[in-house]
Coordinates of C-alpha atoms and ligand atoms in Angstrom, one line a residue:
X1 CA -76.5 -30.7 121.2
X2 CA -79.2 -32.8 119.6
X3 CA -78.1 -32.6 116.6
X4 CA -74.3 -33.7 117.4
X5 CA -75.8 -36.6 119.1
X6 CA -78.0 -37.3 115.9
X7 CA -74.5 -37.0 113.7
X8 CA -72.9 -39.9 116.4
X9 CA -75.5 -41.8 115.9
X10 CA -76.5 -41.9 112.1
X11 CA -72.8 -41.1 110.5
X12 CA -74.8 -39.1 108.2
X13 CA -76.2 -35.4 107.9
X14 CA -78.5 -34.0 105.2
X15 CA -77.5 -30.2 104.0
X16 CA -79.8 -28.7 106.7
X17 CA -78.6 -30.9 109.6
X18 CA -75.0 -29.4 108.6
X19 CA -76.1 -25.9 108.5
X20 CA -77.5 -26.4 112.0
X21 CA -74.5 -28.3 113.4
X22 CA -72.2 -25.6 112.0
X23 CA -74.0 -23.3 114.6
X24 CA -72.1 -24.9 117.1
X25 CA -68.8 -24.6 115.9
X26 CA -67.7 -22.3 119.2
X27 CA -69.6 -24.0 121.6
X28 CA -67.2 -26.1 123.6
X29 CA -69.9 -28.5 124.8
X30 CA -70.4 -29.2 120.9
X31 CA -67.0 -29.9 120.4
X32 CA -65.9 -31.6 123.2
X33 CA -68.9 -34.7 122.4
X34 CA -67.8 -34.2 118.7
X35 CA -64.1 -34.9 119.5
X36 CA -64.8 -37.7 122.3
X37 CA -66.9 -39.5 119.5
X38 CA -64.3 -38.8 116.8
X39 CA -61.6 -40.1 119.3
X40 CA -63.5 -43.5 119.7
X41 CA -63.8 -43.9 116.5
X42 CA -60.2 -43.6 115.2
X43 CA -59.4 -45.7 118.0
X44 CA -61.5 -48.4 117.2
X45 CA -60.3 -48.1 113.2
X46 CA -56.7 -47.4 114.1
X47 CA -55.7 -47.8 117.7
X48 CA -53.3 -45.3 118.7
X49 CA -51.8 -45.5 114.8
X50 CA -50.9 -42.3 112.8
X51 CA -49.7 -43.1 109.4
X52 CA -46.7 -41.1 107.6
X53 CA -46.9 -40.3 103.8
X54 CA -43.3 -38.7 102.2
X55 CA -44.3 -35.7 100.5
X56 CA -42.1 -35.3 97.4
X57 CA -43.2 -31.7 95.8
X58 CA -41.6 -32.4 92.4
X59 CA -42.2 -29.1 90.2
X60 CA -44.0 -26.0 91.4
X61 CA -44.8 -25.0 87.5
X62 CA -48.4 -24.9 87.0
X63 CA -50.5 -24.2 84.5
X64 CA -53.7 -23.5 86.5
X65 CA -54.3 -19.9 88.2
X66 CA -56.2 -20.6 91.3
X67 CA -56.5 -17.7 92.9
X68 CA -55.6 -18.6 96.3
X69 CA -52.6 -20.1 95.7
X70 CA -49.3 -19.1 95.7
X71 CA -47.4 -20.7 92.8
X72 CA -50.5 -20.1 89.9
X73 CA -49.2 -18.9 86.8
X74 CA -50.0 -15.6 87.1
X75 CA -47.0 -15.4 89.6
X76 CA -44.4 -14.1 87.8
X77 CA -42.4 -13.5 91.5
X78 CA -42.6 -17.4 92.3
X79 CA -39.4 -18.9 91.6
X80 CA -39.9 -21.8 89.8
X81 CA -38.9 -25.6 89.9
X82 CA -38.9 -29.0 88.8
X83 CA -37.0 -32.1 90.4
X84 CA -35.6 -34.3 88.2
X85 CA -36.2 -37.6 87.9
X86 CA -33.0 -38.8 89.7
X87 CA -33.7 -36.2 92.3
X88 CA -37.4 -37.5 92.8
X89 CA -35.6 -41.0 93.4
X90 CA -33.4 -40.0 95.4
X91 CA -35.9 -38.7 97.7
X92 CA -37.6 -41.8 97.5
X93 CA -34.4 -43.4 98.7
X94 CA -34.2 -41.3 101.7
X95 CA -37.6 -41.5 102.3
X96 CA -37.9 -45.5 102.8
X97 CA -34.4 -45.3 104.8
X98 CA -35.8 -43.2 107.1
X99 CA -39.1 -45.8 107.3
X100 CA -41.2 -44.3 104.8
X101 CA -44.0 -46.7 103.0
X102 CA -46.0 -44.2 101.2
X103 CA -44.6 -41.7 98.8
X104 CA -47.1 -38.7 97.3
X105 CA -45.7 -36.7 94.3
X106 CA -47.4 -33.5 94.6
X107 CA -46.6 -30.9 91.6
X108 CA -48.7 -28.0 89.7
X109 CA -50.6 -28.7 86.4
X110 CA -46.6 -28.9 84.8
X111 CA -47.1 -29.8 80.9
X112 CA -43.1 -30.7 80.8
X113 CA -44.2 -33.6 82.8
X114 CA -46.4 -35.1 80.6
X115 CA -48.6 -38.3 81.4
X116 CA -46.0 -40.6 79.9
X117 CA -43.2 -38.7 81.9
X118 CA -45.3 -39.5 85.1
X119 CA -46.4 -43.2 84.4
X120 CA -42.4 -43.8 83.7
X121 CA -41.8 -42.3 86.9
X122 CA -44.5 -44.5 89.0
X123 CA -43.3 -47.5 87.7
X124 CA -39.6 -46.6 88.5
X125 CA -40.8 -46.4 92.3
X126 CA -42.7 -49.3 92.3
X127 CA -40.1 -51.3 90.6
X128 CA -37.6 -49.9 93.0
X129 CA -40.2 -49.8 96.5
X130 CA -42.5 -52.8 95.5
X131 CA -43.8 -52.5 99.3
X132 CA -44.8 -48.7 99.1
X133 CA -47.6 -47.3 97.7
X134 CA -47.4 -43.9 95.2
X135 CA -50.0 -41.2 95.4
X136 CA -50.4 -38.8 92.9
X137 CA -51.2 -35.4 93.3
X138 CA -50.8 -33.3 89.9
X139 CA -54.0 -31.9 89.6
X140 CA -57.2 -32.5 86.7
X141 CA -55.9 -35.0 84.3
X142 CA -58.3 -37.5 81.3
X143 CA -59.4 -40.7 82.7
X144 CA -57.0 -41.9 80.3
X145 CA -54.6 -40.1 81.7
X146 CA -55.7 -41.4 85.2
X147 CA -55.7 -45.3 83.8
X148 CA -52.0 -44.8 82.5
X149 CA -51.0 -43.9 86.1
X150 CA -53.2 -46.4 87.6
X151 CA -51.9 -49.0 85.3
X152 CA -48.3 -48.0 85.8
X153 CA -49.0 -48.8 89.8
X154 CA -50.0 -45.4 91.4
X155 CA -52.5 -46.6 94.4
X156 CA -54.1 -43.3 95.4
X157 CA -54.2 -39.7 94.3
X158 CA -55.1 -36.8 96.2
X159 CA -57.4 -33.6 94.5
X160 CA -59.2 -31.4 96.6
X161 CA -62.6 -30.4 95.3
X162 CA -61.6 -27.4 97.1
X163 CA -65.8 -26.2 97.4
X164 CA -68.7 -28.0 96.7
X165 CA -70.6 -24.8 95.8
X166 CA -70.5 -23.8 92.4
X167 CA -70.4 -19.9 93.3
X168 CA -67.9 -20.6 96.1
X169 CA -66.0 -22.1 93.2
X170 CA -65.8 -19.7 90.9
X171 CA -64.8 -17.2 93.3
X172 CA -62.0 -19.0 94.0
X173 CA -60.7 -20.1 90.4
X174 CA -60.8 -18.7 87.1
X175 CA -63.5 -19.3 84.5
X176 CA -61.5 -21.6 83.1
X177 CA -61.7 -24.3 86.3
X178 CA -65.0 -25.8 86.9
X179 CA -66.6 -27.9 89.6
X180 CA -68.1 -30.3 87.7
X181 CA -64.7 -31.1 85.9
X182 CA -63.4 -31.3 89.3
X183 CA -66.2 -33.6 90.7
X184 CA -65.8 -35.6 87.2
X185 CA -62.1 -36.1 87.8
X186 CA -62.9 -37.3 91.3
X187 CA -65.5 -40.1 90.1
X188 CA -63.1 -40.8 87.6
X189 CA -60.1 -41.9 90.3
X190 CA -62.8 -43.5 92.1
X191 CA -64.3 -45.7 89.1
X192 CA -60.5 -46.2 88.7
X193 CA -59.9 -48.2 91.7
X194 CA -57.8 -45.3 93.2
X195 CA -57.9 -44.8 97.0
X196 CA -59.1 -41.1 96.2
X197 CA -58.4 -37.9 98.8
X198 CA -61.0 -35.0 98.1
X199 CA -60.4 -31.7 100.2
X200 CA -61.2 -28.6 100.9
X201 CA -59.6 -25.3 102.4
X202 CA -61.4 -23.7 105.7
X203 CA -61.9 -19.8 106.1
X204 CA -61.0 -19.5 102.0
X205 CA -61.8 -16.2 100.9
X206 CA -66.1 -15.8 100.0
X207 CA -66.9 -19.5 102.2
X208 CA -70.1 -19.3 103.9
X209 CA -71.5 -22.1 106.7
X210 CA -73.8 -23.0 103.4
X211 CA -70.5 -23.5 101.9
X212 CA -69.2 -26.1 103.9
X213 CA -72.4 -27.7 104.6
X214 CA -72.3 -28.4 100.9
X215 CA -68.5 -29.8 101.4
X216 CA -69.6 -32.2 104.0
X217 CA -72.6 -33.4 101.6
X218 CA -70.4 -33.7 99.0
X219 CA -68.1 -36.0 101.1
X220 CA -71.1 -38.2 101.8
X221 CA -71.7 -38.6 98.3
X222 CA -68.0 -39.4 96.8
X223 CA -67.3 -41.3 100.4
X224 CA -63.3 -40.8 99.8
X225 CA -61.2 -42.9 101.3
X226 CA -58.8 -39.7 102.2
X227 CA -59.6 -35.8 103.1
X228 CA -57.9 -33.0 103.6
X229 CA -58.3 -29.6 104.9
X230 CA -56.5 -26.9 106.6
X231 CA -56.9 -23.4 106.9
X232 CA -56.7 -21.1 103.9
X233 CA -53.5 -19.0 104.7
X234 CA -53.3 -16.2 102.2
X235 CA -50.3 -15.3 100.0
X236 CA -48.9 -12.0 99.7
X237 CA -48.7 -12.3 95.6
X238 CA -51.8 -13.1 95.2
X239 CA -55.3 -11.2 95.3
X240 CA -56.6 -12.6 98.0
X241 CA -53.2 -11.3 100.1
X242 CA -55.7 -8.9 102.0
X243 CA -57.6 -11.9 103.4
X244 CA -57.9 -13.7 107.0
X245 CA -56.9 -16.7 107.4
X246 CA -58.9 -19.1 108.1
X247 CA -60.0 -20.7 112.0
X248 CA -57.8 -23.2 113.3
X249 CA -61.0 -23.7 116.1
X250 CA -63.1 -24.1 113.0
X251 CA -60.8 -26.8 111.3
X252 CA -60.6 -28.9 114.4
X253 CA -64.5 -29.1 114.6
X254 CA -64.6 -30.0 111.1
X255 CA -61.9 -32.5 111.4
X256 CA -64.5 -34.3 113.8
X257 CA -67.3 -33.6 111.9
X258 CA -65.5 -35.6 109.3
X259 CA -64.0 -38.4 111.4
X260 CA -67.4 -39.3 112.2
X261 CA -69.2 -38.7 109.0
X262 CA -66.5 -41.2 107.1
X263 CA -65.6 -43.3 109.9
X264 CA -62.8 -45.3 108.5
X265 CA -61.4 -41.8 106.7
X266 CA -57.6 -41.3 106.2
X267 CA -57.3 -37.8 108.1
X268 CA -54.3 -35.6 107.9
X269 CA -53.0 -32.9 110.4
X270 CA -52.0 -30.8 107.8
X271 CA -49.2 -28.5 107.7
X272 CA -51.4 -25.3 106.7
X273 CA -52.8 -26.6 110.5
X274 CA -49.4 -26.7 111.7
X275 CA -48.5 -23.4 110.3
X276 CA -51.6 -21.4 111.8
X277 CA -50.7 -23.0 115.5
X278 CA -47.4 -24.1 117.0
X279 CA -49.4 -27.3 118.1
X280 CA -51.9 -27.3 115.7
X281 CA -51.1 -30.8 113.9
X282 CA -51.3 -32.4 117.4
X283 CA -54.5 -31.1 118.0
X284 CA -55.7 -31.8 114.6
X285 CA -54.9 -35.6 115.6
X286 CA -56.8 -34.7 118.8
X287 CA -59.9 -34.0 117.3
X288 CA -59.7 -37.1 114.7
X289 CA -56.5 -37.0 112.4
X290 CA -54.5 -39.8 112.1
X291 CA -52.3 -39.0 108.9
X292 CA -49.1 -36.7 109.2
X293 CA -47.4 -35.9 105.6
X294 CA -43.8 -35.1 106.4
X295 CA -41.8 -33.1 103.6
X296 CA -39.1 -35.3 101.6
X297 CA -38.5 -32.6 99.1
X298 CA -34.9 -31.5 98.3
X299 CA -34.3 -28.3 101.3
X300 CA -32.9 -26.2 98.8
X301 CA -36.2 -26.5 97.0
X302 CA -38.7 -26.1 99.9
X303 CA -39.2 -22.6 100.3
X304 CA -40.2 -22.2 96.8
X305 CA -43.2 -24.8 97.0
X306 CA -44.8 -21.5 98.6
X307 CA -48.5 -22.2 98.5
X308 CA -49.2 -19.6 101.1
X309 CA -47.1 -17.3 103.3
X310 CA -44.8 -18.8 106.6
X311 CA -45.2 -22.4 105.8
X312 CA -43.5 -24.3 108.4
X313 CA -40.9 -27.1 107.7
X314 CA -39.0 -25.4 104.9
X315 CA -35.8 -24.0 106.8
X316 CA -33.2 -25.6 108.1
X317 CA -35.0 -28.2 110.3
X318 CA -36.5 -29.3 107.5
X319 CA -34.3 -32.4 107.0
X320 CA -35.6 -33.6 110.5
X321 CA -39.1 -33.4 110.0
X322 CA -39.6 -36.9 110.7
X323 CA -38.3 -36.9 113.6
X324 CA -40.1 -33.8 115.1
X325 CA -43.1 -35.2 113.9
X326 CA -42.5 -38.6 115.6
X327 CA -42.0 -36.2 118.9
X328 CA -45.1 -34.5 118.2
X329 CA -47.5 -37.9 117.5
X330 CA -45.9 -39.0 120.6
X331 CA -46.5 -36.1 122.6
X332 CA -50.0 -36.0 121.7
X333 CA -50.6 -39.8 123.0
X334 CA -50.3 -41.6 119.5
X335 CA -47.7 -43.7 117.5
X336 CA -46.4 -43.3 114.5
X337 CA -46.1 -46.5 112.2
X338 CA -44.0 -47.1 109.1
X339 CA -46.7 -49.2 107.9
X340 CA -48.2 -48.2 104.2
X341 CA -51.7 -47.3 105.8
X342 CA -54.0 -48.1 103.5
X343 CA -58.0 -47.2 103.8
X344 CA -59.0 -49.7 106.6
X345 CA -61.9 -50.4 104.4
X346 CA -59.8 -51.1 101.2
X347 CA -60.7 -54.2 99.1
X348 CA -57.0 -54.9 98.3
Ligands
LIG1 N1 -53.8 -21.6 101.9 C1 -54.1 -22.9 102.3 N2 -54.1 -23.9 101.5 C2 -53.8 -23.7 100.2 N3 -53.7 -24.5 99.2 C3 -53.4 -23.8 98.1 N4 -53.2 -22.5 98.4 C4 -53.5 -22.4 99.7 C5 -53.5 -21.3 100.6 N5 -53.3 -20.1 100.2 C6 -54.1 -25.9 99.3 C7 -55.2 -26.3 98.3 C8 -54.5 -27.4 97.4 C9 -53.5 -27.9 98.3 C10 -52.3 -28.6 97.6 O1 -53.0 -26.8 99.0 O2 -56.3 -26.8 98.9 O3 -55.4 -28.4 97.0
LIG2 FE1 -41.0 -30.4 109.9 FE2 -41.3 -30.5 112.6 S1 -42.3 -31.5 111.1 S2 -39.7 -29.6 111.4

């Protein structure tokens, strides 16, 4: 208990104080100051608020092989995709009818859209939505790379780190991937003036408490203006098929761990969170969320963005998934806004 209060207090814990907080992770007089703290503290960043971003998943190629993750290469089974660019803009269209402000193109490493492709496309959408922001998220790119977008108008970009521990890391990801090109990308956005998401899955295959104790340094370190996690769900096609999934009680905590570590943070309930518990994206904005990231992607193409197995929103009811989630915020004693939603410590 001291050591929550110490965390309430100081906004801040060293790798040790982690370790020891993570010890409480099933006590429910832990998590019940954790997420009364967290709760104040949206509250006084955000009021009631829960943002909305349009997720657009625009091409499940990739050229990566993460071995969590459902649409690697090494999938020869996943059928694969790619929007086209009237499609993307259509989607866009739909998305600010329906009171969308923020659009994130999410896509594999895809090497048919090439930096140039995806600058193009940015400034389409700003052209277009001059009062909507464009995140990217399209994976480990150059700087220069990064400055084309940036300069073409994208405002934030969202890449997990996925671990801050190098073993944990390559466990997860070929030897081709490395953390400290992840990290580097990260600084990178930041230097960049991006608003920057880093992430991390919970309950992924080979995490330890040491493990996430290191992911909640690392957050104090790169101080991200967005951050996402959600249980690891495995994949059948993959080799971590075989795995458990990962704690939805264990996310919640974290997402108050991190609501008061980064006390302005843009916090998604995340649909892997959503997909582990009929309710679990209203508790995630019970214990500190604020973000919901509603799918705008073309139905016929949903179930083929197949990160990990039974993801929700893909079927039929798909094209309503504003809607529900409106219901949902609602029924969970929040509001959601139309507003953009930008970092409420942003410069611009
Ligand atoms: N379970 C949960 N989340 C996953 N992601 C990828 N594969 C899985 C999985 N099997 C997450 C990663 C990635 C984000 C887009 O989706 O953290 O960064
Ligand atoms: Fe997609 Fe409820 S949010 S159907």
């Amino acid at each position: 208990m001291e050591i929550a209060e110490k965390l309430i207090k100081t906004h801040s814990l060293t790798r040790k104080e982690a370790l020891e907080l993570l010890k409480y992770w099933e006590d429910p007089a832990t998590a019940a100051k954790l997420v009364q703290a967290a709760e104040e503290i949206r509250r006084k960043y955000y009021g009631d608020k829960v943002f909305t971003r349009g997720l657009i998943e625009f091409t499940n190629y990739c050229k990566n092989n993460c071995y969590y993750c459902g649409i690697r290469c090494g999938n020869s089974h996943a059928a694969r995709y790619r929007l086209t660019e009237e499609e993307i803009l259509d989607c866009c269209k739909s998305g600010y009818d329906l009171g969308f402000r923020t659009f994130v193109l999410q896509g594999g490493e895809d090497p048919f859209y090439t930096d140039e492709k995806v600058a193009g496309l940015v400034k389409k959408i700003k052209a277009s939505y001059p009062d909507c922001a464009v995140t990217l998220s399209i994976g480990e790119k150059t700087k220069e790379a990064y400055r084309l977008f940036r300069q073409a108008g994208a405002d934030r970009y969202l890449l997990r780190h996925e671990t801050a521990n190098e073993k944990h890391y390559g466990k997860l990801h070929p030897p081709a991937m490395s953390l400290k090109v992840r990290k580097q990308c990260l600084y990178d956005l930041k230097e960049l003036g991006y608003q920057v998401g880093a992430g991390f899955m919970v309950g992924s295959p080979g995490q330890t408490m040491e493990c996430l104790a290191e992911d909640l340094v690392f957050l104090q370190e790169l101080r991200p203006e967005m951050v996402g996690i959600g249980p690891f769900i495995p994949h059948h096609d993959t080799e971590f098929a075989g795995e458990p999934a990962g704690s939805v009680k264990l996310t919640l905590f974290l997402l108050s761990v991190i609501r008061i570590l980064l006390p302005q943070v843009l916090l998604p309930a995340t649909t892997a969170l959503g997909t582990m518990d009929q309710k679990g994206r209203e508790k995630g904005l019970a214990a500190g969320a604020n973000v919901v990231m509603p799918n705008l992607s073309p139905v016929k193409n949903r179930k083929q963005y197949d990160l990990y197995d039974n993801k929700i929103c893909t079927g039929e009811e798909a094209a309503e998934c504003r809607e529900c989630l409106g219901r949902r915020v609602a029924s969970a004693g929040y509001r959601l806004v139309s507003e953009r939603g930008d970092f409420a410590g942003a410069k611009d």
